[in-house]
XYZ file of C-alpha atoms in Angstrom:
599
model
C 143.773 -31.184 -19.400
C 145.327 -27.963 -17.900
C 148.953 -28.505 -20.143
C 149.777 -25.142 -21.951
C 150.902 -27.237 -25.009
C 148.247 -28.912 -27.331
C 148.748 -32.761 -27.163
C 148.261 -34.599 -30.465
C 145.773 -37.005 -31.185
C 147.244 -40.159 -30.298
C 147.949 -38.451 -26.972
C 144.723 -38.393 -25.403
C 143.122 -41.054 -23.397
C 140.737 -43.252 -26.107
C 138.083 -43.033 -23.393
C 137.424 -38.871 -24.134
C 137.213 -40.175 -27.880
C 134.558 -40.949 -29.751
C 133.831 -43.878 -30.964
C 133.740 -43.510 -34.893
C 135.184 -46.809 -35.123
C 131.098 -47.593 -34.740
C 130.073 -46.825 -37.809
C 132.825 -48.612 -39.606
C 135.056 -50.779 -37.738
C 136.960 -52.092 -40.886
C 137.977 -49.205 -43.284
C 137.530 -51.604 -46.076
C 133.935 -51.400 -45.456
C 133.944 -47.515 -45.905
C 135.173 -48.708 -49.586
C 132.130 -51.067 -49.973
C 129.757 -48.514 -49.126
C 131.014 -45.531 -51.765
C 131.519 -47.825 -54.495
C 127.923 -48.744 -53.652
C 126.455 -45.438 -53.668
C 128.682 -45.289 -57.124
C 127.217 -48.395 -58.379
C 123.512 -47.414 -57.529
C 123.968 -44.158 -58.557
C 124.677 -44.818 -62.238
C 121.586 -47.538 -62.057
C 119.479 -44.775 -60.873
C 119.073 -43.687 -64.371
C 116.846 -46.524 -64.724
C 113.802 -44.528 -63.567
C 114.237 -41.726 -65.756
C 111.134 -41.425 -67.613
C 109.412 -44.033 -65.778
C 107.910 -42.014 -62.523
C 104.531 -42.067 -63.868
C 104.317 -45.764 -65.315
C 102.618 -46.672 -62.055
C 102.409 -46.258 -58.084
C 105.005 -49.190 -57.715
C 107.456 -47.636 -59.548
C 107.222 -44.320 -58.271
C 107.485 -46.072 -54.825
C 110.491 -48.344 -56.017
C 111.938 -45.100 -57.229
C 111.466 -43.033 -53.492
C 112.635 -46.160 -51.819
C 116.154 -46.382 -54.182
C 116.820 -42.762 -53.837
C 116.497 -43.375 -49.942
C 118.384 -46.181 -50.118
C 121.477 -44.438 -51.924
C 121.592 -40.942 -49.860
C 121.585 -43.027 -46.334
C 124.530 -44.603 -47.378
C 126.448 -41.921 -48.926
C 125.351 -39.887 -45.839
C 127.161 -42.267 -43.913
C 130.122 -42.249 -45.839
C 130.506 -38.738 -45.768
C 129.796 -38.236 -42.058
C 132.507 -40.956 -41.349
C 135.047 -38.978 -43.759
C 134.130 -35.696 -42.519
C 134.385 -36.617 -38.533
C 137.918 -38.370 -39.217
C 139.053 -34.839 -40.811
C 137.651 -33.117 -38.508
C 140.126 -35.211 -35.669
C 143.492 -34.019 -37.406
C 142.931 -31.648 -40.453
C 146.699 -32.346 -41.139
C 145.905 -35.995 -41.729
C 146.437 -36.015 -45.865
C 144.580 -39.464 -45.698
C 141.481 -37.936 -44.425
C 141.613 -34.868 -46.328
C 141.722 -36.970 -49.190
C 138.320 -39.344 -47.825
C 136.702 -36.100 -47.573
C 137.501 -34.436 -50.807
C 136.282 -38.089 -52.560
C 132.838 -37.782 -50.833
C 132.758 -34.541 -52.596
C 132.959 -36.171 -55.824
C 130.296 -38.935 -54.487
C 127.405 -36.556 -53.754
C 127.998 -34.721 -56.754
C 127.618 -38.169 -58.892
C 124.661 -38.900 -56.390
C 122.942 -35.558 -56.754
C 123.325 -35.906 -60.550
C 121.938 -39.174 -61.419
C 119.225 -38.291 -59.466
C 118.669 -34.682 -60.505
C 115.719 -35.828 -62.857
C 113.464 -37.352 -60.353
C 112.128 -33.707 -59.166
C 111.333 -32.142 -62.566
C 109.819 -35.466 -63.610
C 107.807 -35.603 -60.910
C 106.568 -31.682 -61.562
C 105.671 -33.054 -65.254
C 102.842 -35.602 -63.774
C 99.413 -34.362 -63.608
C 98.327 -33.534 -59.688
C 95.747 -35.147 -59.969
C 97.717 -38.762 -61.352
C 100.576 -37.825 -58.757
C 98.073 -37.726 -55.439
C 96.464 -40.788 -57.029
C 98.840 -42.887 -57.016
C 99.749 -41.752 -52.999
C 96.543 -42.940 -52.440
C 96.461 -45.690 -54.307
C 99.756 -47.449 -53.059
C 99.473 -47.499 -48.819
C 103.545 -47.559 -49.018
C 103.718 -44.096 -50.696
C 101.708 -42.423 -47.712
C 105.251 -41.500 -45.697
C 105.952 -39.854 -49.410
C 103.364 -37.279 -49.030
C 104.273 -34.376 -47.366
C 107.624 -34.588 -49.644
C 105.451 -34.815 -52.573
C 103.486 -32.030 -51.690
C 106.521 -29.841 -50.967
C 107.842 -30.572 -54.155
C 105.166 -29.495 -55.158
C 105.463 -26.168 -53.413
C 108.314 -25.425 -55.143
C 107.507 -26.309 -58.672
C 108.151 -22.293 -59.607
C 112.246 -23.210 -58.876
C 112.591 -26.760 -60.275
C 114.312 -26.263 -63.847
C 113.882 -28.742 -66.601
C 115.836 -32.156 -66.232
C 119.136 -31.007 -68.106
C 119.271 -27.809 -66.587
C 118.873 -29.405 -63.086
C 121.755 -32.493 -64.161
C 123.892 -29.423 -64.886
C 123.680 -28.051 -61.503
C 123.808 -30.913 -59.788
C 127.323 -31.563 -61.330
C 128.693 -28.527 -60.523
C 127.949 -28.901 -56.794
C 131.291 -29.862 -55.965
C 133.039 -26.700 -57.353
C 130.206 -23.999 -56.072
C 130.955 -25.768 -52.795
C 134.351 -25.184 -52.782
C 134.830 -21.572 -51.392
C 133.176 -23.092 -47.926
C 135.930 -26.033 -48.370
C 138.671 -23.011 -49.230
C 137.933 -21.489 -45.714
C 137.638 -24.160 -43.919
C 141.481 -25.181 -44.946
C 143.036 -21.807 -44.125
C 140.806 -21.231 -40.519
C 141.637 -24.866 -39.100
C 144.802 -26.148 -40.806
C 146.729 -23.348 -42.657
C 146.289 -19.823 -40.376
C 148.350 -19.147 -37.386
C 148.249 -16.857 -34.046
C 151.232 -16.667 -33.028
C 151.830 -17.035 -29.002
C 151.248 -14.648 -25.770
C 152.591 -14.517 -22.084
C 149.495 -15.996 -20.947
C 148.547 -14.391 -17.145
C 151.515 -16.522 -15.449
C 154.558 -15.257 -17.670
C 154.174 -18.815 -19.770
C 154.527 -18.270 -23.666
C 150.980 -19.984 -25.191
C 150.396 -20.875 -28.439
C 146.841 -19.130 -29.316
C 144.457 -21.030 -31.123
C 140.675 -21.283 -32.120
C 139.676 -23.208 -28.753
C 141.593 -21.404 -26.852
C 141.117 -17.691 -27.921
C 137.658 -17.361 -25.831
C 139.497 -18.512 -22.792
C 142.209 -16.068 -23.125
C 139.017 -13.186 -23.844
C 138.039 -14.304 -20.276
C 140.790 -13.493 -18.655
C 140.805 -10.778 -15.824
C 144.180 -9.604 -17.036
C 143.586 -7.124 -19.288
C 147.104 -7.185 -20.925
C 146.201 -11.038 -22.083
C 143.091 -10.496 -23.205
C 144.411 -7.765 -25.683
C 146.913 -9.422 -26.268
C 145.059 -12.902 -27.751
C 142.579 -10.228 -29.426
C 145.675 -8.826 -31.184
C 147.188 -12.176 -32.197
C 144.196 -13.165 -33.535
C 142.739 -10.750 -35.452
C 146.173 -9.747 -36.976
C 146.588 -12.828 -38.822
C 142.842 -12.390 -40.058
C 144.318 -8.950 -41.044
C 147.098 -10.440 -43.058
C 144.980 -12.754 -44.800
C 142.196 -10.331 -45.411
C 142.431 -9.829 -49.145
C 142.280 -13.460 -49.699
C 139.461 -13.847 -47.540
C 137.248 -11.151 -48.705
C 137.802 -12.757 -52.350
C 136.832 -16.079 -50.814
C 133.075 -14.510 -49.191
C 132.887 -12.754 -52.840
C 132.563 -15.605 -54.999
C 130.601 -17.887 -51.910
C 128.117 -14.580 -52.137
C 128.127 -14.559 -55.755
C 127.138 -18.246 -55.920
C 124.534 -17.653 -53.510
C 123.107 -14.829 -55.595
C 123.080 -16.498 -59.435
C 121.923 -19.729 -57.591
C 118.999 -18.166 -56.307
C 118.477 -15.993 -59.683
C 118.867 -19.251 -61.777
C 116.102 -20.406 -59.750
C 113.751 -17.454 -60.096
C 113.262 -16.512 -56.908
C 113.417 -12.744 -55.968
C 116.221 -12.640 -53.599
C 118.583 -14.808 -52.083
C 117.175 -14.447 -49.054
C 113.899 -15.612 -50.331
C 115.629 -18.890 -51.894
C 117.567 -19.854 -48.721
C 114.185 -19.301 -46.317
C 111.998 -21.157 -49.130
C 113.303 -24.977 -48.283
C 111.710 -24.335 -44.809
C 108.758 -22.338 -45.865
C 109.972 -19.608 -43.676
C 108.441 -15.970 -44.674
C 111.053 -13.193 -45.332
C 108.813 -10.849 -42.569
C 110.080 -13.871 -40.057
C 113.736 -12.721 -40.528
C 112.961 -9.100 -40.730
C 110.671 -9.589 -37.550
C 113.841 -11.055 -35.780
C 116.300 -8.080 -36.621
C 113.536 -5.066 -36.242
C 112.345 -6.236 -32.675
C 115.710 -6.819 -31.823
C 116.843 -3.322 -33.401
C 114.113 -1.808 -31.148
C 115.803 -3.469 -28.034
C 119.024 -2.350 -28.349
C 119.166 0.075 -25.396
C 118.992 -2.208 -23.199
C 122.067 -3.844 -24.900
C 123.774 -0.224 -24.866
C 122.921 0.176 -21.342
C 124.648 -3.167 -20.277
C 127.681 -2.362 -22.316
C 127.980 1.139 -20.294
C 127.503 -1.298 -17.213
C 130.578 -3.398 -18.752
C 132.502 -0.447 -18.952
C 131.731 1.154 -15.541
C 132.253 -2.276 -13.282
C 135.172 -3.266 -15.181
C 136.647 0.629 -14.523
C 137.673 1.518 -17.718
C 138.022 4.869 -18.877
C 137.525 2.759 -22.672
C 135.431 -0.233 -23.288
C 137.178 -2.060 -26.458
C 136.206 -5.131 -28.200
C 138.858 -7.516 -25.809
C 136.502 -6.736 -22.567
C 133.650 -7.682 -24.003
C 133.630 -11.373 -22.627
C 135.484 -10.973 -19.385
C 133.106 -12.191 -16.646
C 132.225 -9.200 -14.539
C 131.474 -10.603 -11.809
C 135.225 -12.669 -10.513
C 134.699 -15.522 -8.575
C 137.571 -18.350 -7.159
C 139.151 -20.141 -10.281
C 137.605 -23.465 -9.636
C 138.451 -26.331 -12.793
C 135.439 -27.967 -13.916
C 136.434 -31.790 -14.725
C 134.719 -33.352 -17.339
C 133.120 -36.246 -15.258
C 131.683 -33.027 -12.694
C 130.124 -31.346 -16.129
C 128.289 -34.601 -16.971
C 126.530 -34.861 -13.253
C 125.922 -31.155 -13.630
C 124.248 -31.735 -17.050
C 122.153 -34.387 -15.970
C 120.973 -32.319 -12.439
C 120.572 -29.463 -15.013
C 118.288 -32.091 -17.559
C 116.627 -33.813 -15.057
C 113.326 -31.841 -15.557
C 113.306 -33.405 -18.703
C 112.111 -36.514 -17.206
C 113.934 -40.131 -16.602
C 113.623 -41.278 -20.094
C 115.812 -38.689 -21.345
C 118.221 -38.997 -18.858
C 118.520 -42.472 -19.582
C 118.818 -42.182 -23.055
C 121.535 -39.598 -22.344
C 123.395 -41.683 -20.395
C 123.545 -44.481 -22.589
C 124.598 -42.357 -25.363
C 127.969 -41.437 -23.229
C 128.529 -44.690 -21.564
C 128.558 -45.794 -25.923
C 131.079 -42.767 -26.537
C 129.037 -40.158 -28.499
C 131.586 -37.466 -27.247
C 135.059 -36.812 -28.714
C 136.148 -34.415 -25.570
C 139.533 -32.445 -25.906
C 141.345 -30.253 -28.007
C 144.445 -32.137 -29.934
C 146.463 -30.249 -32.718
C 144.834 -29.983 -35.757
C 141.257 -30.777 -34.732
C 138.144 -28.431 -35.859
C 137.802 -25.892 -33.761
C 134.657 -25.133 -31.521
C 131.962 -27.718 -31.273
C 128.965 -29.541 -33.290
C 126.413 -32.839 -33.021
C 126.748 -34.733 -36.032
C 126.296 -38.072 -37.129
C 123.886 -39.642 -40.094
C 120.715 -41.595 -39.831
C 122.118 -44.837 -38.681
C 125.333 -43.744 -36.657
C 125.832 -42.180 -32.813
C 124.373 -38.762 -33.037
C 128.457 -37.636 -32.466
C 129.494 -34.706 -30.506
C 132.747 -32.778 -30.717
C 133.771 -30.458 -27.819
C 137.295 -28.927 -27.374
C 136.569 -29.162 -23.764
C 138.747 -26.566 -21.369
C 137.738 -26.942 -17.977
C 135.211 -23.833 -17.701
C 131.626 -23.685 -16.177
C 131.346 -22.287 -19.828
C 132.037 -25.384 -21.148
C 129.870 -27.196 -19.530
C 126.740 -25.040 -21.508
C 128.917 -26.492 -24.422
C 128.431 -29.848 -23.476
C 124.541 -29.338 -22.644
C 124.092 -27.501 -26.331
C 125.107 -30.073 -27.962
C 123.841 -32.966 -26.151
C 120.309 -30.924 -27.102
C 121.488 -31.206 -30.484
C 121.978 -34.991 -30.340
C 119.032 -36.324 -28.116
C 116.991 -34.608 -30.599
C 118.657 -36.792 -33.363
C 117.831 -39.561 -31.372
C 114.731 -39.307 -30.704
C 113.799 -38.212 -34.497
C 115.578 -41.043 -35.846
C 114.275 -43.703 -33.442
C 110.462 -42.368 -34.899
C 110.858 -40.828 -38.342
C 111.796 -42.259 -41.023
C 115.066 -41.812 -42.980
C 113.394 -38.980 -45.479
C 112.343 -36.923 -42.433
C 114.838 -37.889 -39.454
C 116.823 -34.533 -40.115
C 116.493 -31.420 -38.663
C 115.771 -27.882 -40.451
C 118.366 -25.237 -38.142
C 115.468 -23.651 -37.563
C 114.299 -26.120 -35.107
C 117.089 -28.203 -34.265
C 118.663 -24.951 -32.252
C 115.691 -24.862 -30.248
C 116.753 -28.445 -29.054
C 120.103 -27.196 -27.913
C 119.125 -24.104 -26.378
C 116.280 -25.343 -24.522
C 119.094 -27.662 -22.775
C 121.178 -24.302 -21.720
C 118.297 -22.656 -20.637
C 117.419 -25.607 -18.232
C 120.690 -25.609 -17.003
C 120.756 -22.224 -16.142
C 117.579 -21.876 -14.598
C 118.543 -24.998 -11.901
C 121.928 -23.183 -11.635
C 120.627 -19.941 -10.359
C 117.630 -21.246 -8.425
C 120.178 -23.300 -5.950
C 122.455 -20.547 -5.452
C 122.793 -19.036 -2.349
C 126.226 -17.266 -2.733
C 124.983 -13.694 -3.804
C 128.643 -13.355 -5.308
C 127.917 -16.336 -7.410
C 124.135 -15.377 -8.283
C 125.436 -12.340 -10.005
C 127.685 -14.118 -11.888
C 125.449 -16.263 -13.116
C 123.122 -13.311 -14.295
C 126.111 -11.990 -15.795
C 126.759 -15.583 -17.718
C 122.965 -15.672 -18.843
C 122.993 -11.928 -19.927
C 125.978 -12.573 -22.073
C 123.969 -15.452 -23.088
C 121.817 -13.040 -24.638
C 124.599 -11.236 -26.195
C 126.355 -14.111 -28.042
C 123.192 -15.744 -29.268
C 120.368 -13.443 -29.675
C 122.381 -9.886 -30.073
C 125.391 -11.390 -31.935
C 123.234 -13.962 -34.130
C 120.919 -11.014 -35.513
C 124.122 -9.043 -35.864
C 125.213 -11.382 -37.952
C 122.084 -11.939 -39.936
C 122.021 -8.208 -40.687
C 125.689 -8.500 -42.198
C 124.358 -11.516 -44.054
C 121.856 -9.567 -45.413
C 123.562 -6.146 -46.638
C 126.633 -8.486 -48.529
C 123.718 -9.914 -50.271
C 121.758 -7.688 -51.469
C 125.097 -5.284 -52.197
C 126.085 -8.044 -54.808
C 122.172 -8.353 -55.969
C 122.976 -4.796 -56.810
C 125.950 -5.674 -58.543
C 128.229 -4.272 -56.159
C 131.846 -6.291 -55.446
C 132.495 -6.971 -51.910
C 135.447 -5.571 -51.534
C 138.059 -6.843 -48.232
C 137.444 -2.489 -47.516
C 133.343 -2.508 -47.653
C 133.053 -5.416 -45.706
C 135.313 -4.222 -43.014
C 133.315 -1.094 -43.200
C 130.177 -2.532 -43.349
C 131.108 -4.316 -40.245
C 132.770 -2.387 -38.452
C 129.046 0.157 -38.315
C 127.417 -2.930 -37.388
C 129.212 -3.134 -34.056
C 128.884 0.299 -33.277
C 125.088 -0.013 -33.961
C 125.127 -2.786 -31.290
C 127.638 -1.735 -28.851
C 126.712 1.693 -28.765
C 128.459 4.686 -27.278
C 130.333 2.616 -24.507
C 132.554 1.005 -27.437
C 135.772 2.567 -27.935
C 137.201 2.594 -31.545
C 139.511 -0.509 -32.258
C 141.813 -1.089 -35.370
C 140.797 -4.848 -35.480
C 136.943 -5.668 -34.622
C 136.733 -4.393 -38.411
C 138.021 -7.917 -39.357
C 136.037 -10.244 -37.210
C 133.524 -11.085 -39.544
C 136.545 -12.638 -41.309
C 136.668 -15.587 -38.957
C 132.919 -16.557 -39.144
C 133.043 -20.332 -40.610
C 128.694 -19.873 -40.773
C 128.649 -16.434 -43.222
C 129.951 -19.630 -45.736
C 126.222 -20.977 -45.661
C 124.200 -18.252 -46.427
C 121.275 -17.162 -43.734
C 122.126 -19.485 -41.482
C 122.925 -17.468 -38.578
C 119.141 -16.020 -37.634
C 118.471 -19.660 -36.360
C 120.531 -19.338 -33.851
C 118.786 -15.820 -32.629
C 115.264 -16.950 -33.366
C 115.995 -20.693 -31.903
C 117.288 -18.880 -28.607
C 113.955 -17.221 -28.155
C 111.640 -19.938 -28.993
C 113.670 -22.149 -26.397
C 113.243 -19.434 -23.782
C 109.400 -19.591 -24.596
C 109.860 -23.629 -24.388
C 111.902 -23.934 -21.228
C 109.659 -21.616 -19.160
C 106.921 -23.872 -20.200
C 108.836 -26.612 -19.032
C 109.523 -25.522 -15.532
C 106.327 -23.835 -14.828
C 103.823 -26.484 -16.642
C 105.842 -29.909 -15.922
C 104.689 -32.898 -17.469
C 102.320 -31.688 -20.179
C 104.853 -29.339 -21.186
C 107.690 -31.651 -21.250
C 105.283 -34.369 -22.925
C 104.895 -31.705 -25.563
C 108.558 -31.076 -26.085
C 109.413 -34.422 -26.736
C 106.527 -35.097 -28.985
C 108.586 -31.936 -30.902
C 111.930 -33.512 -30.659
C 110.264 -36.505 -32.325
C 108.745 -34.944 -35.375
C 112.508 -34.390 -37.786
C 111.416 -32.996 -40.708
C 108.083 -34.424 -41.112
C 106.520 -30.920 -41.221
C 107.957 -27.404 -41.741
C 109.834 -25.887 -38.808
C 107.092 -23.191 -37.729
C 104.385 -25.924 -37.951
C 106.572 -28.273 -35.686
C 107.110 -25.437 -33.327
C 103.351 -25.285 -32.595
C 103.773 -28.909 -31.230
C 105.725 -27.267 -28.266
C 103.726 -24.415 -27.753
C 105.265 -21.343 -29.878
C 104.430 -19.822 -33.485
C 107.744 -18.046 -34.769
C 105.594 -16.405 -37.073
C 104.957 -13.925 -34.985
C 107.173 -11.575 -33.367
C 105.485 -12.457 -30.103
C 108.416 -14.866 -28.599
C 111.380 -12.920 -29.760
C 109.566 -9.834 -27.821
C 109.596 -12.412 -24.733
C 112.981 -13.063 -25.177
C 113.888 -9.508 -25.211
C 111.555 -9.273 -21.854
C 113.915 -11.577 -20.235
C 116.577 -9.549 -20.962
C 116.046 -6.620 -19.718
C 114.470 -8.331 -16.361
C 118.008 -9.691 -16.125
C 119.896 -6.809 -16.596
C 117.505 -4.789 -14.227
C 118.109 -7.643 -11.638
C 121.805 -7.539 -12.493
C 122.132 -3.829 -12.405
C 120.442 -3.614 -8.985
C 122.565 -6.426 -7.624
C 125.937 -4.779 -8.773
């Protein structure tokens, strides 16, 4: 897969596909199953006003609504994942843009069941849980419903909102459009003289480059056409922020911050915890940038040297078949059982491999309750990628392990926790990596790769989270976020992390620009606070074997049958303190000591 020229879809070997064709083998059959979530949607109604008749009902009731969001889950995973192959494909577009329509009708019909249930008495509610053996899996949903009963509105008010989901969605859909189907980069002499088209999956490639005239070059293309489009797109993160904040106000809740934490019981001092330690730990991140600068030989560091390895070893192409037996070496503390179930899950084609023209960019696990937990890569050949591949096969064992034990109601995963899966995988994989090296070259390249591990996920994550946080509460002020502010805002952001080793650029000022996750609001932090439980997690692993990895899995087990910092307790952290992102930050500066010492 080393051609310079994106293939198209139909050009790539079926066997680095996935196979979607699993979950509905006969289009038709997609048909069947959204005019039956239609059908049973509008006979929903029939429990209106009927919750507290008796504990059969109310169980009939949970059962139906069950019944209805598996299958439109799986209608809308199948729709989205065929987008996501060509988002050209007007066909699929149009599938996906219909399974707007269907959750909307499905979130509507339904949109009485929570107020009605806040109406009951306790007391009658609980009784009838206890009463009716069948309505025990219904209790810790009941009780969180309860939890909430301060945001539930009345029935009409809640209908309302429920109906206009699918047009306070659509600044996410907006964005989506332009970043993977309607923007374009342009092309660069890439380090051989060849002109390269430069797209999403390929942009971090070109960043890696030790010719510096490419790298700026890619950095230029890219964030030019952001630039262009800049007016458009700060209008776009306006109105998503401006939903966020009247959502959360039509709610009552005090910030939006405080509603988007709330569905996973997550205390605002959690999120604060994560960018204040963090904030106090940013000299060490200053003093690897000045490291950056000086072993790179720059008399400037700018934002297009930031992901150049520093360390060069021989160009060696990674084939996918040689990432898989590196994944499972990497895994195999995990125990056999994993590995198995890994294995089975790409023998049955979970993965969907290379880049093709039009596909998403970058790379995600999805899949609903009863499909493949699915994997998308835009695989390139890299060592890099092969931490790709690991992440997200995290991602996906823990689907498959939750969904083999939970039932439907709690076989998701909160962010909170399912990014511990995936990162817990990396760190594993890094850890075998550098304890069979014996090429000192190659050692400090690794500590280089796991440093800027650090960077991407914990630095860049919390970086985010801050940026997340000022937009907010600038338009809970009543401030417009103007295409200016938010370059400006951003712009101090990076300087904050970077530090004096940074040189000014004209275009780092638009990178937040091309962040598909600022479209779901505090989502981001996971990521940083995920990273540092799975450092906590993976040391545990390696150092207390078999009761640590029976622990784990008991974790990747749980879904959502619990809230994410209770589940985390299962595999030995409490994110509720600021305890494990101080051991992350531990790590870090042991690496860039070791680093520093080695270079």
């Amino acid at each position: 897969m080393s051609d310079k020229k994106t293939k198209t879809r139909d050009q790539i070997d079926r066997k680095y596909k996935w196979n979607i064709e699993s979950m509905y083998p006969n289009e038709a059959d997609w048909d069947k199953d959204y005019n039956a979530v239609m059908q049973m949607s509008d006979e929903y109604a029939k429990y209106s006003g009927r919750l507290g008749e008796s504990a059969g009902i109310l169980l009939e009731a949970f059962q139906e609504k069950d019944k209805i969001w598996q299958v439109a889950e799986k209608v809308y995973v199948y729709a989205r994942m065929k987008r996501d192959e060509d988002n050209r494909v007007t066909k699929y577009q149009a599938l996906a843009d219909k399974c707007h329509a269907l959750l909307a009708k499905a979130s509507s019909s339904m949109s009485f069941f929570t107020p009605e249930i806040l109406e009951l008495p306790e007391e009658k509610l609980l009784g009838f849980i206890q009463e009716e053996p069948e309505l025990k899996i219904y209790e810790y949903l009941v009780l969180d419903i309860l939890r909430e009963k301060a945001h539930v509105l009345s029935k009409a008010e809640e209908n309302i909102l429920a109906q206009m989901s699918e047009v306070t969605s659509a600044t996410n859909d907006i964005f989506t459009m332009l970043n993977n189907a309607d923007i374009k980069f342009g092309t660069i002499a890439d380090q051989d003289g060849d002109e390269v088209e430069v797209t999403h999956g390929r942009y971090i490639n070109f960043l890696e480059s030790y010719d510096r005239r490419v790298r700026k070059d890619a950095f230029d293309r890219m964030y030019d056409a952001y630039k262009k489009q800049i007016n458009t797109i700060a209008t776009t993160y306006n109105y998503n922020t401006k939903t966020d904040v009247i959502s959360a106000r039509i709610r009552r809740y005090d910030s939006t911050l405080a509603s988007a934490l709330s569905s996973d019981n997550i205390q605002k001092e959690v999120y604060h915890n994560l960018i204040d330690v963090v904030n106090k730990n940013l000299p060490t991140m200053h003093r690897y940038t000045e490291l950056r600068k000086k072993l790179l030989g720059v008399e400037q560091l700018n934002m297009w040297d930031v992901y150049v390895p520093l360390i060069e070893i021989p160009e060696k192409a990674v084939s996918y078949e040689e990432a898989l037996d590196i994944m499972r070496e990497g895994l195999s503390p995990l125990g056999p059982d994993y590995l198995a179930r890994m294995n089975k899950g790409i023998q049955e084609g979970w993965i969907d491999v290379y880049e093709n023209e039009g596909k998403t960019s970058g790379a995600y696990s999805f899949g609903s309750y009863d499909s493949m937990p699915f994997i998308l890569l835009n695989y390139s050949e890299r060592l890099k990628d092969v931490f790709t591949i690991v992440h997200e096969m995290g991602h996906s064992m823990h689907s498959a392990y939750t969904r083999e034990t939970q039932p439907f109601i709690y076989g998701g995963h909160s962010i909170f926790t399912a990014e511990v899966a995936s990162t817990v995988n990396e760190s594993l994989l890094m850890q075998h990596l550098l304890q069979k090296e014996t090429d000192i070259n190659m050692r400090k390249y690794l500590l280089n790769l796991h440093i800027e591990e650090f960077r991407t996920t914990l630095f860049r994550q919390t970086m985010f989270a801050e940026f997340e946080l000022l937009t907010h509460e600038a338009v809970e002020r009543g401030d417009v976020l103007t295409a200016e502010w938010l370059c400006d805002q951003y712009e101090a952001l990076n300087k904050k992390y970077f530090g004096e080793a940074m040189g000014d650029d004209e275009y780092i000022r638009y990178e937040w620009a091309r962040i598909p996750h600022f479209y779901n609001a505090f989502y981001v932090y996971k990521y940083a606070t995920g990273y540092s439980a799975a450092t906590a997690i993976s040391n545990k692993i390696l150092h207390e074997g078999k009761t640590a990895v029976h622990n784990y899995i008991e974790f990747l087990k749980t879904g959502e049958s619990n809230y994410p910092i209770e589940l985390l307790k299962i595999a030995g952290v409490d994110m509720s303190t600021p305890e494990p992102i101080e051991l992350a930050m531990k790590t870090f500066k042991e690496l860039v000591d070791e680093f520093e010492s080695l270079v």
